[in-house]
Amino acid sequence: MTRPSPTSDELSAPFFEGTANGVLMLQRCRNCAKYAFPVQEICTNCLEGDLEWVESSGEGTLHTFGVMHHLYHPGFARDLPYNVAVVELTEGPRMSARVDAPSDELEVGMELKATFEPAGEVMVPVFQPA
Amino acid sequence: MTFNASFNPSGGGAIVGLGMTEMTREYTYSSTGLAAIAVRNAITDAGLDKSDVDGILVNPGIMGNLQPDLQKALGLENVRLQTKMDGRGSTAGQMVQYASLAVQSGLANVVVCVFADDPLRGGSAGAAYGGADRKVTGMPSLHSYYGHFGANTGYALAARRHMALYGTTQDQLGAVAVSTRKWAQLNPIAMQRGEMTLDDYHNSRWIVEPFHLLDCTLVTNGAIAVIVTSRERAKDLKQPPAYVIGMGQGHPGNPRHAGAEYEVNTGAIQAGETAYAMAGVGPKDIDVRELYDCYTYTTLVTLEDYGFAPKGEGGPFVEDGKLGPGGSHPTNTGGGELSSYYMWGMTPLSEAVIQTRGQGGDHQVKDHSTVLVSCQGGILDMHASLILSPDSTAGTGGHS
Ligand SMILES: [Zn+2]
């Protein structure tokens, strides 16, 4: 049993085109310039529906994390325990992710940088200690 | 923003009936069957007749197995107020609030609020709350690839943030588990009544660090119903009324964006402010706290947000056992969701009604003139508060 593979769809295509090229893509509102973690149809700040795709720095800090010991999906049996992280990107949005480091080396606030690993048909961001 | 307390507590309604099914890990009846039993028990408890019920508010749990037209399954033929509500764990508190408004306005006279859930069907309940079997594409599929599943994880991430910002410790989370278990040991209907030490807590297996098994609630099959009516009507019924003297809600927008600290500042701040203003009381006036405790951390952060401890100091606050039997701040006096039963917001609400009436037996708190109920929904996304009193003259200005 393998982990669930992410799949690109119509709305998320620009994100996965970015990861394929080693870039973490975000959305930004053309009206109020607020960044959004994709995919949002409407800006939650100004409620305008005019978001553009922009490249992010791929840099951020560890906002919080947990270490999973319970098996929720059989595809993770060989990965336990594994970490789940919330990364705050320099541009503002926070995203779920994994940090590629032993759990006992994780510290809230540590600086991180996105790298990309293959996952089925797409590339996905995984964060490394900067 | 400060709440404008123009509310007249004489119209706040009263809880006059409480009905529960057996709380169990076994599958007995469907959600609909469980709901019917709880409603029947609540009607009997109140000394009412089924034909008196003219309002019904319905809240299915995680399985979503209650239909909005539950009045048909219950054979209610006089229903003039009805809806299915979903504020997740906050719904029980919300139901009593909307029922109070309805009986105050005359839209209905006797409103049943019922929750039922049947997540356990011979398997693990983790599946229902984990969501790992959902088929998703696009960005949600990225979430699944990281193995970021379930409510346990969301609350664990929030707890970690609190630990990092304020130095909250594993021992302090454990202190909540231990004091809550002490209450459960005094409650005959609590599902987990064995002795628990802090060592037992630390030795229980990790689920999602920083949560051990004993940081997490105990998923339950069952149903609970309460009946709300007007204060006038309440006086003539069988049970001592639990008057609703304060109510409030708070539903943070929770932006996943720099600057927001939603993990450590919950909707209880806003909900509590409104409820306190309405009742004309503050944290120092609360005798008993019944707080939604899906996790130990939820108790800890909620105590801060209702003003019992300054922000960030919930850990040291709970560490000395003051929440337990004989402590200065009796909290979750039936054993809570952690040790007793997990019926979403009906867990704190049911125990609050028992305490307000003075019917808690071995786990009854001596002073119970002001009882706080906290109902938490989602991953700290929704919140509803009630303040109950056995005294019809309690609250702002002492209107009666
Ligand atoms: Zn905008």
CSV table of C-alpha atoms in Angstrom, one decimal, chain A:
chain,number,residue,atom,x,y,z
A,1,MET,CA,0.0,0.0,0.0
A,2,THR,CA,1.4,3.4,-1.0
A,3,ARG,CA,0.7,6.8,0.3
A,4,PRO,CA,-2.1,8.7,-1.5
A,5,SER,CA,-0.7,10.4,-4.6
A,6,PRO,CA,-1.5,14.0,-5.1
A,7,THR,CA,-3.2,14.8,-8.4
A,8,SER,CA,-3.3,18.0,-10.3
A,9,ASP,CA,-6.8,19.3,-11.3
A,10,GLU,CA,-8.1,22.2,-13.2
A,11,LEU,CA,-7.9,24.7,-10.4
A,12,SER,CA,-4.5,23.5,-9.0
A,13,ALA,CA,-2.7,23.1,-12.4
A,14,PRO,CA,-0.6,26.2,-12.1
A,15,PHE,CA,0.6,25.1,-8.6
A,16,PHE,CA,1.8,21.7,-9.9
A,17,GLU,CA,3.3,23.3,-13.1
A,18,GLY,CA,5.3,25.4,-10.6
A,19,THR,CA,6.5,22.5,-8.5
A,20,ALA,CA,7.5,20.6,-11.7
A,21,ASN,CA,9.8,23.6,-12.4
A,22,GLY,CA,11.1,23.8,-8.8
A,23,VAL,CA,9.0,26.8,-7.9
A,24,LEU,CA,6.4,27.2,-5.1
A,25,MET,CA,3.5,29.1,-6.6
A,26,LEU,CA,1.0,31.2,-4.6
A,27,GLN,CA,-1.9,33.4,-5.5
A,28,ARG,CA,-2.1,37.1,-5.0
A,29,CYS,CA,-5.1,39.4,-5.2
A,30,ARG,CA,-4.9,41.9,-8.0
A,31,ASN,CA,-7.3,44.2,-6.0
A,32,CYS,CA,-5.7,44.3,-2.5
A,33,ALA,CA,-2.3,42.6,-3.1
A,34,LYS,CA,-2.9,40.1,-0.3
A,35,TYR,CA,-1.2,36.7,-0.9
A,36,ALA,CA,-3.3,33.6,-0.6
A,37,PHE,CA,-2.4,29.9,-0.4
A,38,PRO,CA,-4.0,28.2,-3.4
A,39,VAL,CA,-6.5,27.5,-4.6
A,40,GLN,CA,-8.9,30.3,-3.7
A,41,GLU,CA,-11.5,31.6,-6.1
A,42,ILE,CA,-12.2,34.7,-4.1
A,43,CYS,CA,-9.8,36.8,-2.0
A,44,THR,CA,-10.8,36.3,1.7
A,45,ASN,CA,-9.6,39.8,2.4
A,46,CYS,CA,-11.5,42.0,-0.1
A,47,LEU,CA,-13.9,39.3,-1.5
A,48,GLU,CA,-12.9,40.2,-5.1
A,49,GLY,CA,-12.5,37.3,-7.5
A,50,ASP,CA,-9.4,38.4,-9.3
A,51,LEU,CA,-6.4,36.4,-8.1
A,52,GLU,CA,-3.2,35.9,-10.1
A,53,TRP,CA,-0.5,33.2,-9.8
A,54,VAL,CA,2.9,34.4,-8.6
A,55,GLU,CA,6.2,32.8,-7.6
A,56,SER,CA,7.0,32.7,-3.9
A,57,SER,CA,10.4,32.7,-2.4
A,58,GLY,CA,9.8,29.1,-1.1
A,59,GLU,CA,11.2,30.4,2.2
A,60,GLY,CA,9.4,30.4,5.5
A,61,THR,CA,9.4,29.4,9.2
A,62,LEU,CA,8.0,26.5,11.1
A,63,HIS,CA,4.7,27.8,12.6
A,64,THR,CA,3.8,24.5,14.4
A,65,PHE,CA,4.2,20.8,13.9
A,66,GLY,CA,3.0,17.4,15.2
A,67,VAL,CA,4.5,13.9,15.0
A,68,MET,CA,2.1,11.3,13.8
A,69,HIS,CA,2.2,7.9,15.6
A,70,HIS,CA,-1.3,6.7,14.8
A,71,LEU,CA,-1.8,5.0,11.5
A,72,TYR,CA,-4.7,6.7,9.7
A,73,HIS,CA,-3.9,5.4,6.2
A,74,PRO,CA,-2.1,2.1,5.5
A,75,GLY,CA,0.2,3.9,3.0
A,76,PHE,CA,2.0,5.5,5.9
A,77,ALA,CA,2.8,2.3,7.8
A,78,ARG,CA,6.5,2.4,6.9
A,79,ASP,CA,6.7,6.2,7.6
A,80,LEU,CA,5.6,6.2,11.3
A,81,PRO,CA,6.4,8.3,13.1
A,82,TYR,CA,6.3,11.1,10.6
A,83,ASN,CA,5.9,14.8,11.1
A,84,VAL,CA,3.2,17.1,9.8
A,85,ALA,CA,4.1,20.8,9.8
A,86,VAL,CA,2.5,24.1,9.2
A,87,VAL,CA,4.9,26.4,7.4
A,88,GLU,CA,4.5,30.1,7.4
A,89,LEU,CA,5.8,31.4,4.1
A,90,THR,CA,7.7,34.7,3.9
A,91,GLU,CA,4.8,36.1,1.8
A,92,GLY,CA,2.3,35.4,4.7
A,93,PRO,CA,0.2,32.3,3.8
A,94,ARG,CA,0.6,29.2,5.9
A,95,MET,CA,0.6,25.7,4.4
A,96,SER,CA,0.6,22.1,5.5
A,97,ALA,CA,3.8,20.3,4.7
A,98,ARG,CA,6.4,17.9,5.9
A,99,VAL,CA,9.8,19.0,7.1
A,100,ASP,CA,12.6,16.7,5.9
A,101,ALA,CA,14.4,16.4,9.3
A,102,PRO,CA,14.2,14.1,12.3
A,103,SER,CA,11.3,15.0,14.6
A,104,ASP,CA,13.6,15.8,17.5
A,105,GLU,CA,15.3,18.5,15.5
A,106,LEU,CA,12.1,20.4,14.8
A,107,GLU,CA,11.6,23.7,16.5
A,108,VAL,CA,8.8,26.2,16.1
A,109,GLY,CA,10.3,29.2,14.5
A,110,MET,CA,13.1,27.4,12.6
A,111,GLU,CA,13.8,28.7,9.1
A,112,LEU,CA,12.9,26.5,6.2
A,113,LYS,CA,13.3,26.3,2.5
A,114,ALA,CA,11.1,24.4,0.0
A,115,THR,CA,12.6,21.6,-2.1
A,116,PHE,CA,10.6,19.3,-4.4
A,117,GLU,CA,10.2,15.6,-4.5
A,118,PRO,CA,8.5,13.3,-6.9
A,119,ALA,CA,5.1,12.0,-5.8
A,120,GLY,CA,3.5,9.8,-8.5
A,121,GLU,CA,2.8,12.0,-11.5
A,122,VAL,CA,3.6,15.3,-9.8
A,123,MET,CA,6.3,17.1,-7.8
A,124,VAL,CA,5.5,18.2,-4.3
A,125,PRO,CA,7.1,20.7,-1.9
A,126,VAL,CA,8.9,19.4,1.1
A,127,PHE,CA,10.8,21.7,3.4
A,128,GLN,CA,14.4,21.5,4.5
A,129,PRO,CA,16.0,23.4,7.4
A,130,ALA,CA,17.6,26.5,5.9
